[in-house]
mmCIF file of C-alpha atoms in Angstrom:
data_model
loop_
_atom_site.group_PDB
_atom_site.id
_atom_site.type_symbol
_atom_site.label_atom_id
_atom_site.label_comp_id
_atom_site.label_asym_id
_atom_site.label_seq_id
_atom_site.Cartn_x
_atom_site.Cartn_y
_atom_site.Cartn_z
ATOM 1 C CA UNK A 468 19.250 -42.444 -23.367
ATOM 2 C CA UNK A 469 15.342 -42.988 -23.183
ATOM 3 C CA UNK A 470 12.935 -39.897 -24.230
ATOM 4 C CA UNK A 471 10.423 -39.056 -21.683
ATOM 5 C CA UNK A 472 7.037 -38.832 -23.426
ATOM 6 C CA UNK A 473 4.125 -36.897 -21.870
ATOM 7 C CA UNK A 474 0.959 -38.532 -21.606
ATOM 8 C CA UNK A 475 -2.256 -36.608 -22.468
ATOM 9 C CA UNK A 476 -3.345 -36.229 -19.036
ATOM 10 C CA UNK A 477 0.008 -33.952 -18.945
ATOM 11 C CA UNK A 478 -0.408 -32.100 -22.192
ATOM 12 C CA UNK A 479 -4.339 -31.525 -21.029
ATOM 13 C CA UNK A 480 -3.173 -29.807 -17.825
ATOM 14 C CA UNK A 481 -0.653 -27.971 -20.133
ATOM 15 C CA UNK A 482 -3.115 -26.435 -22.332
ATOM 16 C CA UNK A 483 -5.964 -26.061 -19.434
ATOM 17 C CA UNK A 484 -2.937 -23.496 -17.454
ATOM 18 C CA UNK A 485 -2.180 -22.054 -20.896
ATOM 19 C CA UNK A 486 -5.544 -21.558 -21.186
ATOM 20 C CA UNK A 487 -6.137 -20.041 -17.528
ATOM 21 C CA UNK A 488 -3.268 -17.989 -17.745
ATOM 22 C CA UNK A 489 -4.854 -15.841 -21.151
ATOM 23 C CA UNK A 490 -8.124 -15.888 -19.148
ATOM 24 C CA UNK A 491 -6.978 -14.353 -16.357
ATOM 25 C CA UNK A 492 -4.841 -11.939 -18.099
ATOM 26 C CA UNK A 493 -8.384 -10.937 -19.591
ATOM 27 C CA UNK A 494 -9.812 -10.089 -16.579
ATOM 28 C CA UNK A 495 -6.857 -8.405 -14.776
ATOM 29 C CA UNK A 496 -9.571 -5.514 -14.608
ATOM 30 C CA UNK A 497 -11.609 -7.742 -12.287
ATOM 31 C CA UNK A 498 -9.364 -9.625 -10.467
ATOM 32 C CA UNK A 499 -7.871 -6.053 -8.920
ATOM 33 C CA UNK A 500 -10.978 -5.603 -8.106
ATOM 34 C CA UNK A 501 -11.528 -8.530 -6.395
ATOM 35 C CA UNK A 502 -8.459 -8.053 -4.639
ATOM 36 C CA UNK A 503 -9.460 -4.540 -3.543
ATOM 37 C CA UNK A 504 -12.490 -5.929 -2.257
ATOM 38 C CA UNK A 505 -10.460 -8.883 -0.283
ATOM 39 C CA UNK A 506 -8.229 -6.042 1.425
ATOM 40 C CA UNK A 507 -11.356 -4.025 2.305
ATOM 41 C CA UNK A 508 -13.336 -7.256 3.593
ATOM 42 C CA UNK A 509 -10.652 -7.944 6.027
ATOM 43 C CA UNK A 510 -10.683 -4.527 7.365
ATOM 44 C CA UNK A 511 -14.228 -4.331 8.431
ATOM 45 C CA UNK A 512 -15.073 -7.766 9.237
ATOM 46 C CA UNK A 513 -13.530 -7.419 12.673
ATOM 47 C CA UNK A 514 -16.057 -4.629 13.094
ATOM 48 C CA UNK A 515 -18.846 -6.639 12.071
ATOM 49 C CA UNK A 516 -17.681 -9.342 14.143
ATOM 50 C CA UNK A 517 -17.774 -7.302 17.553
ATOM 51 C CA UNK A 518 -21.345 -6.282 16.006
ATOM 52 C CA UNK A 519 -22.146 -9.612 15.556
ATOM 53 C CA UNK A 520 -21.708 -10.604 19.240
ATOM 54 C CA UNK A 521 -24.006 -7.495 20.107
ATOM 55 C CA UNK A 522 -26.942 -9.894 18.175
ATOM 56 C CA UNK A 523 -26.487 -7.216 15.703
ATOM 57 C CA UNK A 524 -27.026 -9.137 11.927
ATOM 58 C CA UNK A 525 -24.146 -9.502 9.906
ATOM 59 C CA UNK A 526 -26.048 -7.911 6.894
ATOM 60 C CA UNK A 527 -27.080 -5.039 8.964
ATOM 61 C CA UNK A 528 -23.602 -4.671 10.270
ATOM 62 C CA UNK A 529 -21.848 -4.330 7.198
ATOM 63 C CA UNK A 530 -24.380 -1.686 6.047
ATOM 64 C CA UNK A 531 -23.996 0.548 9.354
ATOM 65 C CA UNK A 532 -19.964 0.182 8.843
ATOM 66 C CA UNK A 533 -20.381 1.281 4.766
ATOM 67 C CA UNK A 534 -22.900 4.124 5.833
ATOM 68 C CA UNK A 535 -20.509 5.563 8.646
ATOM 69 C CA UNK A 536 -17.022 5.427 6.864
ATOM 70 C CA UNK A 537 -18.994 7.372 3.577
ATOM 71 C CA UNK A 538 -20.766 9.437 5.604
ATOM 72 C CA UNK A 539 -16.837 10.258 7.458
ATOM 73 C CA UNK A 540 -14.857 10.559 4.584
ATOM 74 C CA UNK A 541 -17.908 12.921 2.624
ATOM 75 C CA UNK A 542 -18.103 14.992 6.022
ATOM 76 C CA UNK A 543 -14.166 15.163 5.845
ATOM 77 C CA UNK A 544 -14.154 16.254 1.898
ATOM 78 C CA UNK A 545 -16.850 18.504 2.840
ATOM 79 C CA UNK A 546 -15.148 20.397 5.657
ATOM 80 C CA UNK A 547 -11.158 20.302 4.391
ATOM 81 C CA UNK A 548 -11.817 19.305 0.815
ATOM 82 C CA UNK A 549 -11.967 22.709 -0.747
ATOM 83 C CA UNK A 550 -9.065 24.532 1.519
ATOM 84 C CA UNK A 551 -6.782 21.672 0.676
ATOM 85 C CA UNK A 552 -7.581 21.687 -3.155
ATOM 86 C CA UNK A 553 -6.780 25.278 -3.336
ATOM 87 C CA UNK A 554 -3.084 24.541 -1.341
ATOM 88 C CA UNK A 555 -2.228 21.668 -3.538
ATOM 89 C CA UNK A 556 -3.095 23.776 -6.846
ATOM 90 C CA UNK A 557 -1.585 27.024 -5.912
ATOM 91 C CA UNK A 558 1.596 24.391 -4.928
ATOM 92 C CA UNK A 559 1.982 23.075 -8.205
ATOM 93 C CA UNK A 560 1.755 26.584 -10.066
ATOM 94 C CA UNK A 561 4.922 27.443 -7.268
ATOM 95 C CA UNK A 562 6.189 24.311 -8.059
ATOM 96 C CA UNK A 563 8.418 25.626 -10.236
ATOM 97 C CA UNK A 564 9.667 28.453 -8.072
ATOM 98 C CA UNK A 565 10.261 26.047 -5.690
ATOM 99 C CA UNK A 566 13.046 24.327 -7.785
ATOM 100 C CA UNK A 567 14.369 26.914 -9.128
ATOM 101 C CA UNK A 568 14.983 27.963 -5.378
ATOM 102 C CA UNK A 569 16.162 24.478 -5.006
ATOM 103 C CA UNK A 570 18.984 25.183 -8.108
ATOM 104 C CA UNK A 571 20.113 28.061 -6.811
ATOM 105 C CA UNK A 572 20.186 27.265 -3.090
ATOM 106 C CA UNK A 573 22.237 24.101 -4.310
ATOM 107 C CA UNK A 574 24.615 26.420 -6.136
ATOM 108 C CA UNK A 575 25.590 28.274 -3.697
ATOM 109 C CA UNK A 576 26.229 25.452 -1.722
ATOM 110 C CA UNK A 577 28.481 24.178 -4.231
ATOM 111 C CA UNK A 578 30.367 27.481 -4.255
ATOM 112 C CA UNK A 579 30.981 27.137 -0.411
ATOM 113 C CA UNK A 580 32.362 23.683 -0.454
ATOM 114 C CA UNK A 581 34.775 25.014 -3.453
ATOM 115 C CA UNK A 582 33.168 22.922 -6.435
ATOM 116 C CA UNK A 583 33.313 25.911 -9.417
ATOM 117 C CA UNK A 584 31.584 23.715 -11.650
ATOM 118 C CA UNK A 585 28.021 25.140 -11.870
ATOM 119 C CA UNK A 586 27.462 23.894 -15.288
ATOM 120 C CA UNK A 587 27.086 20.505 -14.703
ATOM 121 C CA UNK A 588 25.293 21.492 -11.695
ATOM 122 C CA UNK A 589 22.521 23.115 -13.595
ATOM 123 C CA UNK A 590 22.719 20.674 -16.290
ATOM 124 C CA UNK A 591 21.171 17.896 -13.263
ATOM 125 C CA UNK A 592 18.728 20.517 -11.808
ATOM 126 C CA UNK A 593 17.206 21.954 -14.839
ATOM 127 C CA UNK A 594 14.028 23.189 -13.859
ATOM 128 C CA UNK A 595 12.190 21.998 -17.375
ATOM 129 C CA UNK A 596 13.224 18.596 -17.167
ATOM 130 C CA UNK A 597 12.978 18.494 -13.488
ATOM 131 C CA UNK A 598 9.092 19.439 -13.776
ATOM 132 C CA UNK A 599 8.271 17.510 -16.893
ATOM 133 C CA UNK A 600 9.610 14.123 -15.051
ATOM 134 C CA UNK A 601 7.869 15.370 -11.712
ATOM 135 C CA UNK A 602 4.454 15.009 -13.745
ATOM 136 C CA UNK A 603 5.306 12.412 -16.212
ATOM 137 C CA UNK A 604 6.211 10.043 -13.297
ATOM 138 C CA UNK A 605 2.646 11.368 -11.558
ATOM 139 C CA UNK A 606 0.785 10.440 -14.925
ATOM 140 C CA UNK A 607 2.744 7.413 -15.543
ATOM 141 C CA UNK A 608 1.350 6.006 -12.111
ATOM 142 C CA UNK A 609 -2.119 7.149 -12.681
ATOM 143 C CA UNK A 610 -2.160 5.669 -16.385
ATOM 144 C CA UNK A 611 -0.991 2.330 -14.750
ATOM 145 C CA UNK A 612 -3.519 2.473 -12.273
ATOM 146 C CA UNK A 613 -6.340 3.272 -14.020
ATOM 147 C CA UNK A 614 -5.114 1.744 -17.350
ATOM 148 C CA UNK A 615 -6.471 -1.580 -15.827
ATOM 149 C CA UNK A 616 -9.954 0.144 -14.625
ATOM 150 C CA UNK A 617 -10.352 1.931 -18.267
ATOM 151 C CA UNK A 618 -10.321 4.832 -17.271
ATOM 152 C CA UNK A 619 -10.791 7.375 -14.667
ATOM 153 C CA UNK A 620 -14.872 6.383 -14.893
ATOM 154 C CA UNK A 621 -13.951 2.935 -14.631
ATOM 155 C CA UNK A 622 -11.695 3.179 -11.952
ATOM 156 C CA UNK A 623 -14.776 4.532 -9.676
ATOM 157 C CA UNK A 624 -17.238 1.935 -10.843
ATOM 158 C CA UNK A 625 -14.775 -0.428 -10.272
ATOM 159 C CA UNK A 626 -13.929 1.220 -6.855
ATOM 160 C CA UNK A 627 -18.046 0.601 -6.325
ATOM 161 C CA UNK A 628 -18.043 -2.733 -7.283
ATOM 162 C CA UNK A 629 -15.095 -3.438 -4.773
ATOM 163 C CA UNK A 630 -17.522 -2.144 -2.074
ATOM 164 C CA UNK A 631 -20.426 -4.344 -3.103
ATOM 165 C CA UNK A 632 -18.881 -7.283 -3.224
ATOM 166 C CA UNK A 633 -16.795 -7.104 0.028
ATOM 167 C CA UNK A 634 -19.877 -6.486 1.491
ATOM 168 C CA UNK A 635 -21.069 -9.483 0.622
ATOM 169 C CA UNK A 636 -17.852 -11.430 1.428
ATOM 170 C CA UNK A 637 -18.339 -10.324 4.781
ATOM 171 C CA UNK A 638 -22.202 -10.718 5.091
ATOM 172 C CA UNK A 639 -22.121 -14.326 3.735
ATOM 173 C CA UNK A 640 -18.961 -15.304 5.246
ATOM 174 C CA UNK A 641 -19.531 -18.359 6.691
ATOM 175 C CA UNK A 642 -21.208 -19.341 3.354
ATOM 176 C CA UNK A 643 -18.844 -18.382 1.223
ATOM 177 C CA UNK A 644 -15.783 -19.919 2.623
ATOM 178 C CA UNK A 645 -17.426 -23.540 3.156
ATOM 179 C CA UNK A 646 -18.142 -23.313 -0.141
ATOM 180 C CA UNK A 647 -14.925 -22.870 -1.623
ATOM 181 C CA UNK A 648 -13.764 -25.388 0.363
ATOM 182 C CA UNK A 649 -15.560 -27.537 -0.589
ATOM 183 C CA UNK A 650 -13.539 -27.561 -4.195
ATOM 184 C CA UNK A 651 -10.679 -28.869 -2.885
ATOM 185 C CA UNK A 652 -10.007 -32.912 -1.824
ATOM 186 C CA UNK A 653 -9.943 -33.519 1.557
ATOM 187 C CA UNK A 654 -8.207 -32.844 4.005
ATOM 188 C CA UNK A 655 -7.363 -29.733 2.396
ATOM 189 C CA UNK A 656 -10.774 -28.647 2.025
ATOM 190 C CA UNK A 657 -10.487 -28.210 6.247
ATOM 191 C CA UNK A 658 -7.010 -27.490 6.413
ATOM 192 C CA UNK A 659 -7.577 -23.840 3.714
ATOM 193 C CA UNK A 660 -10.967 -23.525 5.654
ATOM 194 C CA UNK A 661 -9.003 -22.705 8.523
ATOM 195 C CA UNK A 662 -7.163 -20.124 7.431
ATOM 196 C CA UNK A 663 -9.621 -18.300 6.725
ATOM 197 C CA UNK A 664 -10.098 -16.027 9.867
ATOM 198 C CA UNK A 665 -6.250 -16.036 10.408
ATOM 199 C CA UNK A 666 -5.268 -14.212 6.928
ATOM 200 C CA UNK A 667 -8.465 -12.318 7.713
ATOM 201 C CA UNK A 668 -6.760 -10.913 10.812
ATOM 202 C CA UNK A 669 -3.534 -10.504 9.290
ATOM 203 C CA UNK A 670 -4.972 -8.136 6.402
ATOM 204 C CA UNK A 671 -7.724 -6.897 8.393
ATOM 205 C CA UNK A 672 -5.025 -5.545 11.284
ATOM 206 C CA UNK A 673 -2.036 -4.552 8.590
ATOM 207 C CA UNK A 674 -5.092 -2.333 6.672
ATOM 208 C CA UNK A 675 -6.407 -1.056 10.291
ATOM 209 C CA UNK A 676 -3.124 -0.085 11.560
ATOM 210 C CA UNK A 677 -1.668 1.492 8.484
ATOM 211 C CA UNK A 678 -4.661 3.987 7.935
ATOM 212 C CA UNK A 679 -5.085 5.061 11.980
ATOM 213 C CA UNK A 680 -0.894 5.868 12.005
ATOM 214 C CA UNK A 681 -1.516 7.579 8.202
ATOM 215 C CA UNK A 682 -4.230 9.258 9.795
ATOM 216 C CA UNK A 683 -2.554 10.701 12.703
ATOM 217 C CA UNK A 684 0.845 11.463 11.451
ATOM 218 C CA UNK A 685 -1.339 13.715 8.383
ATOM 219 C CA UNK A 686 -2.424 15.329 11.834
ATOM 220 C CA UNK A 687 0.550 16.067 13.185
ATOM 221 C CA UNK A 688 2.322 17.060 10.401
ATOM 222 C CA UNK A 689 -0.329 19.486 9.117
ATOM 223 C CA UNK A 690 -0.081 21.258 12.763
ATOM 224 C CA UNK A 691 3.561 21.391 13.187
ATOM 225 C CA UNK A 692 4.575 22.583 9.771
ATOM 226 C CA UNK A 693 2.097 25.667 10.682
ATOM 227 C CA UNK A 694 4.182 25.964 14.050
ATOM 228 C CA UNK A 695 7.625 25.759 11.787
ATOM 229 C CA UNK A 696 5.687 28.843 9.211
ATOM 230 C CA UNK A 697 4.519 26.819 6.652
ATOM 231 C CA UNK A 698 0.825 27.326 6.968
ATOM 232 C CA UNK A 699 -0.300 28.750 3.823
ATOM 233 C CA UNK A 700 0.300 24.609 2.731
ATOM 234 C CA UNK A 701 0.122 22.962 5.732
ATOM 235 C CA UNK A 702 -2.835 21.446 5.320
ATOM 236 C CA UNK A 703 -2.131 20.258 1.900
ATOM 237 C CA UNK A 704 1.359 18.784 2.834
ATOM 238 C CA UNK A 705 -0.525 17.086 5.728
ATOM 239 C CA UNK A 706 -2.920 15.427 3.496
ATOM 240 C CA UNK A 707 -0.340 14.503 1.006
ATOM 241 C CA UNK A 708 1.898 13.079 3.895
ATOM 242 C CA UNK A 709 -1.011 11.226 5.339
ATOM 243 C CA UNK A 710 -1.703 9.706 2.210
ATOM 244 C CA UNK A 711 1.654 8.876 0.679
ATOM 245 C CA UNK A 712 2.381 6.933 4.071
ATOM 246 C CA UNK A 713 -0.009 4.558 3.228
ATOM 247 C CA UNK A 714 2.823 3.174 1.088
ATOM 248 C CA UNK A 715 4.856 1.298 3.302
ATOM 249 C CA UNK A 716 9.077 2.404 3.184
ATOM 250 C CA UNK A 717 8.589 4.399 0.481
ATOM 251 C CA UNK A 718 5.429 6.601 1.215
ATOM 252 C CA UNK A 719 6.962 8.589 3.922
ATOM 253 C CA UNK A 720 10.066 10.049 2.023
ATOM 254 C CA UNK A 721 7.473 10.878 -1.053
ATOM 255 C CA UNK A 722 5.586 12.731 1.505
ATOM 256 C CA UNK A 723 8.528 14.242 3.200
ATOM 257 C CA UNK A 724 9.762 15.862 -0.467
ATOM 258 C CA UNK A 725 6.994 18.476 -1.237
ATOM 259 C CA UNK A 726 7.238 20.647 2.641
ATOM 260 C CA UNK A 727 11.096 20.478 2.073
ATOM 261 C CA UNK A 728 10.932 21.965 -1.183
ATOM 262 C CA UNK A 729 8.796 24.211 0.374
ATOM 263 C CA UNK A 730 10.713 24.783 3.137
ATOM 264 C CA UNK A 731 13.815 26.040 0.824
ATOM 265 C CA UNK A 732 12.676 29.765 0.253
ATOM 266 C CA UNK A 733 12.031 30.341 4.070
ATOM 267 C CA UNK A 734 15.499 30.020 5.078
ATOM 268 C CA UNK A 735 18.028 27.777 6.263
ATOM 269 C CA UNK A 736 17.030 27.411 9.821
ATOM 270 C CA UNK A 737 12.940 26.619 8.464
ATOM 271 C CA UNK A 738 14.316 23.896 5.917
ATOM 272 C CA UNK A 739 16.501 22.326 9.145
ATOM 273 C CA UNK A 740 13.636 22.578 11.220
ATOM 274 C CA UNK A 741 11.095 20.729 8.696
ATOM 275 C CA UNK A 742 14.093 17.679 8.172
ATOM 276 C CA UNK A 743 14.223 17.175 11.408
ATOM 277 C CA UNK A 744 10.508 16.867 12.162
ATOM 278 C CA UNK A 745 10.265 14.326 8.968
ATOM 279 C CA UNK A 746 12.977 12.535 10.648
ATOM 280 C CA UNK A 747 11.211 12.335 14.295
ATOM 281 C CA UNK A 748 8.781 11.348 12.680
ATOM 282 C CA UNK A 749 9.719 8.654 10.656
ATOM 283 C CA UNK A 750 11.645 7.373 14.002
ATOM 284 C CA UNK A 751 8.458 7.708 16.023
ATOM 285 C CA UNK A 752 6.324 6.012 13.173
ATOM 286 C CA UNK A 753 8.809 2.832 12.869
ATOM 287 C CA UNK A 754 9.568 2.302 16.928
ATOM 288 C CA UNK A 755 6.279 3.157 17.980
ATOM 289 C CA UNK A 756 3.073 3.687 16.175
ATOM 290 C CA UNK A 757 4.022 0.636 13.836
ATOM 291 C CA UNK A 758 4.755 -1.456 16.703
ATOM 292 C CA UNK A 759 1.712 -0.872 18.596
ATOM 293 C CA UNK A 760 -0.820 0.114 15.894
ATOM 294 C CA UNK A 761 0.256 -2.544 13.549
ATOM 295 C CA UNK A 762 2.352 -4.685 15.368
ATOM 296 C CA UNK A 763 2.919 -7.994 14.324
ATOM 297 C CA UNK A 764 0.145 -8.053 11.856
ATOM 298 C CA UNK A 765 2.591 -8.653 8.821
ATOM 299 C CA UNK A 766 5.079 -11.015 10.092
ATOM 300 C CA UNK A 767 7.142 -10.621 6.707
ATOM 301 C CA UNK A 768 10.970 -9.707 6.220
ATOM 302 C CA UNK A 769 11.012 -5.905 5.892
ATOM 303 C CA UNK A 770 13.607 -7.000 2.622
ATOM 304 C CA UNK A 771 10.062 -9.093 1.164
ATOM 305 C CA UNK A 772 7.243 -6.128 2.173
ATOM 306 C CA UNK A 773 9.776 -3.578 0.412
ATOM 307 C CA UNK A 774 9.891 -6.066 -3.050
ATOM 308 C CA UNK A 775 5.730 -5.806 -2.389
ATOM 309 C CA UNK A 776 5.709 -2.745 -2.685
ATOM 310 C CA UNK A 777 8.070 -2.218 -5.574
ATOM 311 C CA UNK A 778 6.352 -4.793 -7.865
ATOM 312 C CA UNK A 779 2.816 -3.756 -7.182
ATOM 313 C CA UNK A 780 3.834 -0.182 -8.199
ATOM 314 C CA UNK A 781 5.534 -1.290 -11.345
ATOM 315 C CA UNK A 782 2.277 -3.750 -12.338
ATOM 316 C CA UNK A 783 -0.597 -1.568 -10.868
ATOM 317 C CA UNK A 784 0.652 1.554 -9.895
ATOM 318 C CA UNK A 785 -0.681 3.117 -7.106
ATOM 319 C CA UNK A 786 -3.228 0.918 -6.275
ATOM 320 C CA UNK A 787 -1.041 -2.303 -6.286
ATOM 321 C CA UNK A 788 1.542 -0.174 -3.551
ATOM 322 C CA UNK A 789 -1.407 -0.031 -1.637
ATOM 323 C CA UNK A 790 -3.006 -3.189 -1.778
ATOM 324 C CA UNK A 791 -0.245 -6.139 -2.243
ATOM 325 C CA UNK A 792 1.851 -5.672 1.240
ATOM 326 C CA UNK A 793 -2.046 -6.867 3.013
ATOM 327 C CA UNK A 794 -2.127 -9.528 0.243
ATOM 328 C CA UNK A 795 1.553 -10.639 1.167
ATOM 329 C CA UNK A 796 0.980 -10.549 4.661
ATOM 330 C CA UNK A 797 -2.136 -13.190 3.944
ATOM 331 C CA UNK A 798 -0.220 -15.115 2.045
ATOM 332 C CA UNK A 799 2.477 -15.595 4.304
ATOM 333 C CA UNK A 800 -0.409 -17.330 6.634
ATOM 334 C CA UNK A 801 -0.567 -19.725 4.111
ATOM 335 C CA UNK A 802 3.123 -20.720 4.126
ATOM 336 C CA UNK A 803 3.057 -20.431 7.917
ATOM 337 C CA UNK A 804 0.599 -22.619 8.650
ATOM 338 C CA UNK A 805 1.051 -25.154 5.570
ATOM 339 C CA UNK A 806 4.372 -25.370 5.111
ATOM 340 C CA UNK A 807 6.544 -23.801 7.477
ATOM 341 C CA UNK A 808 4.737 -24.725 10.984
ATOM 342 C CA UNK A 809 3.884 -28.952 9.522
ATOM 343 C CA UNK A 810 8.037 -28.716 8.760
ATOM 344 C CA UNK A 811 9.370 -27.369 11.993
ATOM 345 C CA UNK A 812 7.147 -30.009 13.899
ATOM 346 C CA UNK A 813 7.849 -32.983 11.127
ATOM 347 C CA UNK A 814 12.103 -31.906 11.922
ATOM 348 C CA UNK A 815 10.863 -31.965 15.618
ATOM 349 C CA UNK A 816 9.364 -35.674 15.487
ATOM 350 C CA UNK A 817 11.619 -36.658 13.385
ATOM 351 C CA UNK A 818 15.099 -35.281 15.768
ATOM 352 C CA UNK A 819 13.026 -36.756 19.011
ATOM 353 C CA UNK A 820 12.974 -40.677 16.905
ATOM 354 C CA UNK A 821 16.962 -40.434 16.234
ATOM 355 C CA UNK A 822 17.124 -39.112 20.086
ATOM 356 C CA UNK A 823 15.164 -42.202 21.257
ATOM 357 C CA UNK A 824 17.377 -44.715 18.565
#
């Protein structure tokens, strides 16, 4: 039985990925940054483009885009800012109210359906632990998220940073991606050059279409939960719903948890009433906002977007639940067009020849 030796060629592209590996893990705090600023390149550069065509300069473009979404989101922390920071902090003194609502509301339940043991029912809603994990879970997330940012400080310079150089990703564009191709041998050098504006549509249209059906289902919860009596935290259950669905699968049962908690000490019929809104909503969201707002911008197995969103909450909190679905959805471009499209018409060819034979 003969040994297989390596040659040093091998062991020198051993210890150059060893080497890359450590380096990268070193600047984790920069490459999520560079991946925040990917995701937010791809979601203006369509913008600039239609700019472009209006013999508007790409520069120029980017900096009218930057100056109008600050300029929106400060006008929209300026006039709902401090009504919905006064909501979500008089919410979490009640939060414990709330569950202990929830404990009782659940015992008496219990005692209707016949099930006499309330011990072990209060044992799994105790109202300490309940709370304590509630905000443990919320720090945990945070501490992930900005653990890789250093900090809270770091997090927004980092957050600045992303800006910056996205801007210039889109400004230089043209620049930028002949020159990374031109690392690579050819033909790959063409072949990656051209994927460029495809995984640039496929992020830029996922990011687009998440935030405009975030944005409008924040909306329309905010005004129907004051319809259903729940306006003294409407607004902040709106804001919190708009956000959390950001997170694909996931997001909109986070968001749906706070108003139904709330919803408990107003009565049966309110707490029915707020379920099924969440649940027309959720319906309306997946058959028809995501279908025509996002459409077929992701093009990945709901099974695959789900994992995404899993393992970029358990490595960067948060921000990785936000940020790797648009990266998946590039990458899949990649194994579209390089792998999976070159196979299919290789099989083709190749079924034609034995056809002919």
């Amino acid at each position: 039985m003969t040994e297989k030796k390596i040659s040093l060629s091998e062991l020198l592209l051993i210890v150059a990925i060893g080497c890359l590996v450590i380096l990268l893990w070193q600047l984790q705090s920069l490459l999520v940054t560079l991946m925040i600023a990917v995701v937010l390149a791809s979601a203006i550069a369509p913008i600039v483009n239609a700019a472009e065509k209006l013999r508007i300069p790409r520069w120029l473009g980017v900096i009218v885009v930057y100056i109008s979404l600050i300029a929106g989101l400060v006008g929209a922390g300026l006039i709902i800012g401090p009504s919905v920071s006064e909501q979500i902090q008089r919410l979490a003194n009640k939060l414990p109210i709330y569950l202990e609502n929830l404990r009782i509301t659940t015992e008496n339940i219990a005692l209707r359906m016949g099930i006499t043991q309330i011990e072990t029912i209060e044992q799994f809603l105790d109202i300490q632990s309940l709370t304590n994990w509630v905000f443990r879970s919320s720090q945990q997330l945070l501490v992930r998220s900005f653990g890789l940012t250093r900090g809270i400080v770091g997090g927004v310079v980092n957050l600045i940073l992303a800006l910056v150089i996205s801007g210039y990703m889109v400004a230089g564009s043209s620049n930028l991606v002949k020159g990374l191709a031109e690392l690579f041998p050819q033909p790959w050098d063409q072949r990656l050059a051209d994927q460029i504006a495809p995984i640039s549509r496929r992020m830029g249209g996922y990011v687009q279409g998440r935030v405009l059906v975030s944005a409008i289902l924040g909306v329309v919860i905010t005004l129907s939960l004051s319809v259903l009596g729940l306006s003294e935290f409407a607004l902040a259950l709106g804001v919190i719903a708009g956000f959390t669905n950001l997170i694909p699968f996931i997001g909109p049962v986070l968001g749906a948890i706070p108003a139904l908690i709330v919803a408990i000490p107003e009565g049966g019929l309110t707490f029915l009433w707020v379920l099924l809104l969440f649940v027309v909503i959720q319906n309306i969201e997946s058959y028809v906002l995501d279908p025509l707002l996002v459409g077929s911008s992701v093009r990945v197995h709901p099974l695959y977007q789900l994992l995404a969103v899993l393992g970029g909450t358990q490595v960067l909190g948060i921000i990785g639940a936000v940020i790797v679905p648009p990266w998946v959805a590039g990458v899949a471009v990649l194994l579209e067009n390089l792998y999976l499209r070159p196979k299919m018409l290789a099989q083709g060819k190749s079924s034609v020849i034995e056809l002919d034979n």
